[in-house]
Coordinates of C-alpha atoms in Angstrom, one line a residue:
M393 CA -43.1 27.6 -220.6
R394 CA -44.6 30.3 -217.3
H395 CA -40.8 31.9 -217.2
L396 CA -42.1 34.0 -221.3
Q397 CA -44.7 34.8 -220.3
N398 CA -45.0 38.9 -218.8
L399 CA -45.6 40.7 -222.2
I400 CA -42.8 43.1 -221.3
L401 CA -39.9 40.9 -222.0
N402 CA -41.5 40.0 -224.6
T403 CA -39.4 42.1 -226.9
D404 CA -35.7 42.6 -228.0
S405 CA -33.6 43.9 -225.9
Y406 CA -32.2 47.3 -227.8
K407 CA -35.6 48.4 -227.7
A408 CA -35.9 48.6 -223.8
S409 CA -33.6 51.8 -224.3
H410 CA -35.3 53.5 -227.3
W411 CA -37.6 54.8 -225.3
L412 CA -34.7 57.8 -224.7
Q413 CA -33.8 58.2 -228.6
Y414 CA -36.6 60.1 -230.2
P415 CA -36.9 63.3 -230.9
P416 CA -37.1 66.2 -227.7
G417 CA -41.3 66.7 -228.1
T418 CA -42.9 63.1 -229.2
D419 CA -45.9 62.3 -228.4
R420 CA -47.3 59.9 -231.0
T421 CA -46.0 57.9 -233.2
F422 CA -47.0 55.8 -236.0
F423 CA -45.8 51.8 -237.6
Y424 CA -47.4 49.7 -240.2
V425 CA -46.7 46.7 -241.8
E426 CA -46.2 45.1 -245.2
S427 CA -45.4 42.2 -247.4
R428 CA -42.0 43.7 -248.9
G429 CA -42.9 40.9 -251.5
G430 CA -41.4 37.7 -250.6
V431 CA -41.5 34.7 -253.1
Y432 CA -45.4 35.3 -253.7
D433 CA -47.4 38.4 -255.1
R434 CA -50.1 38.5 -252.6
T435 CA -50.3 37.0 -249.1
V436 CA -53.1 35.9 -246.5
F437 CA -54.1 38.4 -244.1
F438 CA -54.0 35.9 -240.3
G439 CA -53.8 35.4 -237.2
L440 CA -53.2 38.6 -236.1
Q441 CA -56.4 37.9 -233.5
A442 CA -54.5 35.1 -231.9
I443 CA -51.3 37.5 -231.3
L444 CA -53.6 39.9 -229.5
K445 CA -55.2 37.3 -227.5
G446 CA -53.1 36.1 -226.3
W447 CA -50.7 38.6 -225.7
L448 CA -52.8 41.8 -225.7
S449 CA -55.8 40.5 -223.3
R450 CA -54.1 39.9 -220.3
P451 CA -52.6 43.4 -218.5
V452 CA -50.3 44.7 -218.0
S453 CA -48.9 44.6 -213.4
H454 CA -47.1 46.1 -211.4
D455 CA -45.0 42.1 -211.0
D456 CA -44.5 42.4 -214.5
V457 CA -42.6 45.7 -214.2
D458 CA -40.5 44.9 -211.3
G459 CA -39.3 42.1 -212.9
A460 CA -38.8 43.4 -216.3
R461 CA -37.3 46.5 -214.0
D462 CA -34.5 43.5 -212.6
F463 CA -33.4 41.8 -216.0
F464 CA -32.6 45.0 -217.4
A465 CA -31.1 46.1 -214.4
A466 CA -29.1 43.1 -214.7
H467 CA -29.0 42.6 -218.5
G468 CA -27.2 46.0 -219.0
E469 CA -30.6 47.7 -221.2
P470 CA -31.7 51.0 -219.4
F471 CA -36.0 50.5 -219.0
N472 CA -38.8 52.9 -218.7
E473 CA -40.6 51.8 -215.5
S474 CA -42.3 54.9 -215.0
G475 CA -43.3 55.1 -219.1
W476 CA -44.5 51.8 -217.7
R477 CA -45.8 51.7 -214.0
R478 CA -47.8 54.3 -215.8
I479 CA -49.2 52.1 -218.4
V480 CA -50.5 50.5 -215.3
D481 CA -51.9 52.7 -213.0
V482 CA -53.4 55.3 -215.3
H483 CA -54.1 53.7 -218.0
G484 CA -55.2 50.0 -215.8
G485 CA -52.3 47.7 -217.9
R486 CA -53.7 48.3 -220.5
L487 CA -51.5 49.2 -223.6
P488 CA -53.1 52.8 -224.9
M489 CA -52.2 52.0 -228.7
R490 CA -54.9 51.9 -231.5
I491 CA -54.0 49.0 -234.3
R492 CA -56.5 48.6 -238.0
A493 CA -55.9 46.0 -239.4
V494 CA -57.7 43.8 -242.8
P495 CA -59.7 41.8 -242.2
E496 CA -58.6 38.3 -241.6
G497 CA -58.7 35.7 -244.5
T498 CA -57.8 38.3 -247.3
V499 CA -56.1 38.5 -250.1
V500 CA -54.1 41.2 -250.4
P501 CA -51.0 42.1 -252.8
T502 CA -47.6 42.7 -251.8
H503 CA -46.1 45.9 -250.5
Q504 CA -49.0 47.1 -248.8
A505 CA -49.5 47.4 -245.3
L506 CA -51.6 45.6 -243.4
V507 CA -51.4 46.7 -240.3
T508 CA -50.6 49.9 -238.6
I509 CA -49.9 51.0 -235.1
E510 CA -50.5 53.7 -233.5
S511 CA -50.2 56.0 -229.3
T512 CA -53.1 56.9 -227.7
D513 CA -50.9 58.8 -225.0
P514 CA -48.8 60.8 -225.2
E515 CA -46.6 60.1 -223.1
A516 CA -46.6 56.3 -224.0
F517 CA -46.1 56.9 -227.4
W518 CA -42.7 54.9 -227.4
L519 CA -45.2 52.3 -226.5
P520 CA -45.6 50.8 -230.3
S521 CA -41.6 49.9 -230.8
Y522 CA -41.8 48.6 -228.3
L523 CA -44.4 45.5 -229.7
E524 CA -42.9 45.6 -232.5
T525 CA -40.8 42.2 -231.6
L526 CA -44.0 40.8 -230.6
L527 CA -46.1 42.2 -233.0
L528 CA -43.9 41.2 -236.7
R529 CA -44.3 37.8 -235.3
L530 CA -47.9 38.4 -237.7
W531 CA -45.0 36.8 -240.8
Y532 CA -45.3 34.1 -239.4
P533 CA -48.6 33.0 -240.2
V534 CA -48.9 35.3 -243.1
T535 CA -46.8 33.1 -245.0
V536 CA -48.1 29.0 -243.7
A537 CA -51.8 30.9 -244.5
T538 CA -50.2 31.5 -247.9
S539 CA -48.2 29.5 -248.7
S540 CA -51.0 26.6 -248.2
W541 CA -53.1 28.5 -250.4
Q542 CA -50.9 28.7 -253.0
V543 CA -50.8 25.4 -253.4
K544 CA -54.3 24.6 -253.2
R545 CA -55.2 27.0 -256.3
T546 CA -52.4 25.2 -257.7
I547 CA -54.4 21.7 -256.4
R548 CA -57.9 22.9 -257.6
G549 CA -56.3 23.9 -261.0
F550 CA -55.3 20.3 -261.3
L551 CA -59.4 19.2 -259.9
Q552 CA -60.6 20.8 -262.4
R553 CA -59.3 19.3 -265.7
T554 CA -59.5 15.7 -264.5
S555 CA -61.8 15.5 -261.4
D556 CA -65.6 15.2 -262.1
D557 CA -66.1 17.4 -258.2
P558 CA -63.0 19.3 -258.2
E559 CA -64.7 21.2 -254.4
G560 CA -65.4 18.2 -252.5
Q561 CA -62.2 16.7 -253.4
L562 CA -61.0 19.9 -252.6
P563 CA -60.6 20.8 -248.6
F564 CA -58.8 17.1 -247.9
K565 CA -56.2 17.1 -250.3
L566 CA -53.3 18.6 -248.5
H567 CA -52.7 17.4 -245.0
D568 CA -50.4 18.6 -242.0
F569 CA -48.1 17.3 -241.2
G570 CA -45.7 19.9 -240.0
A571 CA -46.6 19.1 -236.4
R572 CA -43.1 17.4 -235.2
G573 CA -41.1 19.5 -237.5
V574 CA -41.0 23.4 -235.8
S575 CA -39.1 24.4 -232.7
S576 CA -42.5 24.5 -231.1
A577 CA -45.7 23.6 -230.0
E578 CA -46.6 27.6 -230.3
S579 CA -45.0 27.4 -233.4
A580 CA -47.4 24.1 -234.2
A581 CA -50.6 26.8 -232.7
L582 CA -49.9 29.3 -235.0
G583 CA -48.9 27.2 -238.3
G584 CA -51.4 25.0 -237.9
M585 CA -54.2 27.0 -237.8
A586 CA -53.2 29.7 -240.8
H587 CA -53.1 26.0 -242.7
L588 CA -56.4 25.4 -241.6
V589 CA -58.0 28.1 -242.6
N590 CA -57.2 27.0 -246.7
F591 CA -57.5 22.7 -246.1
R592 CA -59.3 21.1 -243.9
G593 CA -56.7 17.9 -242.8
T594 CA -54.8 17.7 -240.8
D595 CA -52.6 15.9 -237.6
T596 CA -51.6 18.6 -235.6
V597 CA -53.4 19.0 -233.4
Q598 CA -52.1 22.1 -231.4
G599 CA -53.3 24.5 -234.5
V600 CA -57.4 22.3 -234.1
L601 CA -57.1 23.4 -230.2
A602 CA -55.4 26.9 -231.6
A603 CA -58.6 28.0 -234.2
R604 CA -61.1 26.5 -231.5
E605 CA -59.5 29.2 -228.2
Y606 CA -58.2 32.4 -231.1
Y607 CA -61.5 32.1 -233.7
G608 CA -64.5 30.2 -231.7
E609 CA -63.9 27.4 -234.9
A610 CA -65.5 24.0 -232.6
M611 CA -63.7 20.9 -234.8
A612 CA -61.4 23.0 -238.0
G613 CA -59.6 19.8 -239.3
Y614 CA -60.6 16.4 -239.5
S615 CA -57.6 13.8 -239.2
I616 CA -58.5 9.6 -240.1
P617 CA -56.6 6.8 -238.8
A618 CA -53.1 5.5 -240.0
A619 CA -50.1 3.1 -239.4
E620 CA -46.9 4.5 -238.8
H621 CA -43.9 2.8 -239.3
S622 CA -43.6 1.4 -236.0
T623 CA -46.6 -0.5 -236.0
I624 CA -46.2 -2.0 -239.8
T625 CA -42.0 -3.4 -239.2
S626 CA -42.7 -4.3 -235.3
W627 CA -44.1 -7.8 -236.6
G628 CA -41.7 -7.9 -238.6
R629 CA -40.5 -8.4 -242.4
D630 CA -42.2 -13.2 -242.8
R631 CA -46.0 -10.7 -241.3
E632 CA -46.0 -7.4 -243.3
V633 CA -49.3 -8.8 -244.1
D634 CA -50.7 -9.2 -241.4
A635 CA -49.5 -5.5 -239.9
Y636 CA -51.8 -5.1 -243.3
R637 CA -54.9 -7.5 -242.5
N638 CA -54.7 -6.4 -238.7
M639 CA -55.4 -1.9 -240.3
L640 CA -58.3 -3.3 -242.6
R641 CA -59.2 -5.7 -239.4
Q642 CA -59.7 -2.3 -237.4
F643 CA -60.9 1.0 -239.1
A644 CA -61.7 -0.5 -242.8
K645 CA -65.9 -0.6 -242.9
P646 CA -68.7 1.1 -245.2
G647 CA -66.8 5.3 -246.5
S648 CA -64.3 4.7 -243.6
L649 CA -60.8 6.1 -245.6
V650 CA -57.2 4.5 -243.2
A651 CA -53.7 5.4 -244.1
V652 CA -51.2 2.9 -243.5
V653 CA -47.9 3.7 -244.5
S654 CA -46.5 0.6 -247.2
D655 CA -42.6 1.2 -248.4
S656 CA -41.4 -0.3 -244.4
Y657 CA -39.5 -2.8 -247.1
D658 CA -40.5 -3.2 -250.2
I659 CA -44.1 -1.3 -251.7
F660 CA -43.7 -2.4 -255.2
H661 CA -43.6 -5.4 -253.2
A662 CA -46.5 -5.6 -250.9
I663 CA -48.5 -3.1 -253.3
R664 CA -48.1 -5.9 -256.0
E665 CA -48.5 -9.1 -253.7
H666 CA -49.9 -8.1 -250.2
W667 CA -52.7 -4.9 -251.2
G668 CA -53.6 -6.3 -254.6
R669 CA -53.1 -10.5 -254.7
T670 CA -53.6 -11.4 -250.4
L671 CA -55.8 -8.5 -248.8
R672 CA -57.5 -8.0 -252.0
E673 CA -60.7 -9.3 -251.3
Q674 CA -60.8 -8.2 -247.6
V675 CA -60.4 -4.3 -249.1
I676 CA -63.4 -4.7 -250.8
A677 CA -65.2 -6.2 -248.7
S678 CA -63.9 -3.8 -246.5
G679 CA -66.9 -0.8 -247.9
G680 CA -63.9 0.7 -247.0
T681 CA -61.4 3.6 -248.8
L682 CA -57.6 2.8 -247.9
V683 CA -54.7 5.4 -248.4
V684 CA -51.7 3.9 -248.9
R685 CA -48.8 5.8 -247.9
P686 CA -44.9 5.8 -249.6
D687 CA -42.6 7.4 -248.2
S688 CA -39.0 7.1 -249.3
G689 CA -38.2 7.1 -253.0
D690 CA -38.2 10.2 -255.7
P691 CA -41.9 11.6 -254.9
V692 CA -42.3 12.0 -258.4
E693 CA -41.6 8.1 -259.7
V694 CA -43.0 5.9 -256.6
V695 CA -46.1 7.7 -257.1
H696 CA -46.6 7.5 -260.6
R697 CA -46.3 4.1 -260.1
C698 CA -47.7 3.4 -257.3
L699 CA -50.6 4.5 -259.0
T700 CA -49.9 1.8 -262.4
L701 CA -49.9 -1.2 -259.9
L702 CA -53.0 0.3 -257.9
D703 CA -54.9 0.3 -261.1
D704 CA -53.2 -3.2 -262.1
A705 CA -54.7 -5.0 -258.5
F706 CA -57.6 -2.8 -258.6
G707 CA -59.0 -1.3 -261.9
A708 CA -60.4 2.2 -262.4
T709 CA -63.0 3.8 -263.7
V710 CA -62.7 6.9 -265.9
N711 CA -64.5 9.9 -265.0
G712 CA -66.4 12.1 -266.8
K713 CA -63.6 13.8 -267.8
G714 CA -62.0 11.1 -269.6
Y715 CA -59.7 10.3 -266.7
R716 CA -58.7 7.7 -264.6
V717 CA -59.6 7.2 -260.9
L718 CA -58.9 4.5 -258.9
N719 CA -61.6 1.7 -257.3
H720 CA -61.5 1.2 -253.7
V721 CA -57.9 2.5 -253.3
R722 CA -55.2 6.1 -253.6
V723 CA -52.1 7.3 -252.3
I724 CA -50.8 9.6 -249.8
Q725 CA -47.5 11.0 -250.4
G726 CA -45.9 12.6 -247.4
D727 CA -42.1 12.3 -247.8
G728 CA -40.0 15.2 -249.8
V729 CA -43.6 17.5 -250.6
N730 CA -43.4 21.3 -251.6
P731 CA -45.4 23.3 -253.3
D732 CA -43.2 22.6 -256.5
S733 CA -43.1 19.0 -255.8
I734 CA -46.8 18.4 -255.3
R735 CA -47.4 20.8 -259.0
A736 CA -44.5 18.2 -260.8
I737 CA -46.3 15.8 -258.8
L738 CA -49.8 16.7 -260.8
E739 CA -47.8 16.6 -263.3
R740 CA -46.8 13.8 -264.3
I741 CA -49.8 11.2 -262.5
T742 CA -52.5 13.6 -265.3
G743 CA -50.8 13.2 -268.0
A744 CA -50.6 10.1 -268.0
G745 CA -54.5 10.0 -267.6
Y746 CA -54.5 9.5 -264.0
S747 CA -57.3 11.9 -262.2
A748 CA -55.8 14.4 -259.0
D749 CA -59.2 13.1 -257.5
N750 CA -56.2 9.8 -256.9
V751 CA -53.9 11.4 -255.0
A752 CA -53.4 13.4 -250.9
F753 CA -50.5 15.2 -249.8
G754 CA -49.4 15.4 -246.4
M755 CA -46.5 18.0 -245.6
G756 CA -44.6 18.0 -242.8
G757 CA -41.4 21.1 -242.8
A758 CA -41.9 22.8 -246.5
L759 CA -45.8 24.2 -244.8
L760 CA -44.8 25.1 -241.2
Q761 CA -41.1 25.4 -241.0
K762 CA -39.1 26.1 -243.8
V763 CA -40.2 29.7 -243.8
D764 CA -38.3 32.9 -242.3
R765 CA -39.8 36.3 -242.2
D766 CA -37.9 37.0 -245.9
T767 CA -39.9 34.6 -247.5
Q768 CA -43.1 37.9 -248.1
K769 CA -40.0 40.5 -246.5
F770 CA -41.7 41.1 -244.0
A771 CA -41.5 44.2 -241.8
L772 CA -42.8 47.4 -239.5
K773 CA -42.1 50.2 -240.5
C774 CA -42.2 53.8 -238.4
S775 CA -43.9 55.5 -240.4
A776 CA -44.9 58.9 -238.9
A777 CA -44.3 61.0 -235.8
R778 CA -45.9 63.9 -234.1
I779 CA -42.9 66.2 -232.8
D780 CA -44.2 69.1 -230.7
G781 CA -47.2 69.2 -232.1
Q782 CA -47.5 68.6 -235.9
W783 CA -47.1 65.4 -237.9
V784 CA -43.9 65.0 -239.5
D785 CA -43.1 61.9 -242.6
V786 CA -40.7 58.5 -241.3
F787 CA -39.0 57.0 -243.3
K788 CA -35.9 55.0 -245.0
A789 CA -33.9 54.9 -247.4
P790 CA -30.3 52.7 -248.3
V791 CA -28.5 54.3 -250.8
T792 CA -27.5 50.0 -250.8
D793 CA -30.5 48.6 -251.6
A794 CA -33.8 49.9 -252.6
G795 CA -36.2 47.1 -252.2
K796 CA -35.6 47.8 -247.8
F797 CA -37.1 51.5 -248.3
S798 CA -40.6 52.5 -246.0
Q799 CA -43.7 54.3 -246.9
R800 CA -44.0 57.3 -245.2
G801 CA -47.3 59.4 -243.5
R802 CA -50.1 58.1 -241.9
L803 CA -51.2 56.1 -244.1
T804 CA -53.9 52.6 -244.7
L805 CA -55.4 50.9 -247.0
I806 CA -57.9 51.2 -249.5
R807 CA -59.6 49.0 -252.5
H808 CA -61.2 50.3 -255.4
R809 CA -65.9 48.5 -255.4
E810 CA -65.7 47.6 -259.2
Y811 CA -62.1 47.2 -259.9
G812 CA -60.3 45.1 -256.7
T813 CA -57.7 47.9 -257.4
W814 CA -55.2 48.0 -253.5
R815 CA -53.4 51.9 -252.7
T816 CA -52.2 52.2 -249.5
V817 CA -52.0 55.6 -249.0
P818 CA -50.9 58.4 -247.1
I819 CA -53.5 60.0 -244.1
P820 CA -53.7 63.6 -244.6
H821 CA -51.7 65.7 -241.5
E822 CA -54.7 67.5 -240.8
V823 CA -57.6 65.1 -240.4
D824 CA -57.1 64.1 -236.9
S825 CA -58.6 60.8 -237.9
V826 CA -58.6 57.6 -240.6
E827 CA -62.7 58.3 -240.8
G828 CA -62.7 61.1 -241.6
M829 CA -60.4 61.1 -244.2
G830 CA -62.3 61.9 -247.6
L831 CA -62.1 59.5 -250.5
E832 CA -62.2 59.8 -254.3
H833 CA -65.0 57.6 -255.8
G834 CA -65.3 54.8 -256.7
W835 CA -62.4 53.6 -253.9
E836 CA -63.2 52.3 -250.1
H837 CA -61.2 51.6 -246.9
A838 CA -59.8 48.2 -246.6
M839 CA -58.6 48.3 -243.4
E840 CA -60.7 48.6 -239.2
T841 CA -60.0 49.5 -236.0
V842 CA -59.4 45.8 -234.5
W843 CA -58.0 47.0 -230.9
E844 CA -58.4 50.0 -229.1
D845 CA -56.9 50.9 -225.6
G846 CA -56.5 47.1 -224.9
E847 CA -60.1 46.2 -225.8
L848 CA -60.2 43.6 -228.7
L849 CA -62.9 45.7 -231.3
R850 CA -63.5 42.8 -233.7
D851 CA -63.9 39.0 -233.0
W852 CA -63.7 37.4 -236.8
S853 CA -64.7 33.8 -236.9
F854 CA -62.8 31.0 -238.4
G855 CA -66.0 30.6 -240.8
E856 CA -65.1 34.0 -242.1
V857 CA -62.4 33.9 -242.5
R858 CA -62.2 31.2 -244.8
G859 CA -64.8 33.0 -247.0
R860 CA -62.8 36.2 -247.6
S861 CA -59.6 33.8 -248.7
E862 CA -62.3 32.1 -250.9
Q863 CA -63.3 35.6 -252.6
D864 CA -60.1 35.9 -254.7

């Protein structure tokens, strides 16, 4: 949407008036981003680089200032026209800020600073606050990456117990079905890309393209030929088996996979009669793997019953850990899938003696849309300001909600080299830059300066991001 490309207007309306609200003598401000808790006790930090490249890499122009001036004049808000003109004239449209962050892909406990933002021009002290709306949207890719990472931990646990090749199986066990369920193409891109930090399977094209654009990953995710209901039901109920036969003819080849939704009418009949009898020899002779997809009913009950029926029809091999692995066929469950149902399905089928190898999951709305900023309680807050040449702590401490207490002072994140513990600590007032801050024995800085005065200083590859997410 071209009318939304003006960076100055990528903010909340009330932000336009905030430059007039700071104490006289303010010439620098310092903000930080943290997860104040939430569903999970750790987060996978990801997505800042995409936001920086997507929004801050293009200099602000006088045309942008003109557009914002005219908008806010009609909208009822004051506008800092001279401040923005100065950014264009003095800084070439590049924003005078320093952004430090943990390396992307790092898994960090909640209640720790993940990002710090500070102004670098005394006359643009108001800028970090102005960009809160844009920068705090970081909550979305972090939350999706975190949810996907937590599901990965769940699936890995079941694979380690029931599979002969858990690490080989894991990358394609959770497939992104979420593109149609999100609110925008940008959400599909950011969320789909965040999921690919943890897995390789996706149908969200925008996520793959975003990983290419912002992290240089030529092909971050993969898919396979798969049927939808219309490509089955258009053959008519009496010719359902012909629709399935066509899927095998078109796509089933040695070493290949083909997924076929099979519940358009009666999935249990389809498995017993069509797949298990009429087409059984064609499935086996193809040399490929048929992936049967249920799409209705209780996920736990349906998946278990489908596995049992497929076992009756195609048989299974008992692996080295004593669990049954189906021959020639698998199941993918894409309806009603969320972190809780995935665990419930895996508990049921492994309890019945089936390896987690037999099933994969497709998660849509629960992966990319059924999250919000409060899932991990994300906040971006001011923690320090320099007023009349002196740094002062800035914080909030509402008596009505201790969970909204904010941290104070210029902050940085440190980690203990030996024990792996994390601490968000204040930078002493007398220290001008964090690089000059001494640390106690065993501790090291966990943040790096990633952006300064319009220049990207750290350009992480997708492989680096994925590697860090595996270190925890």
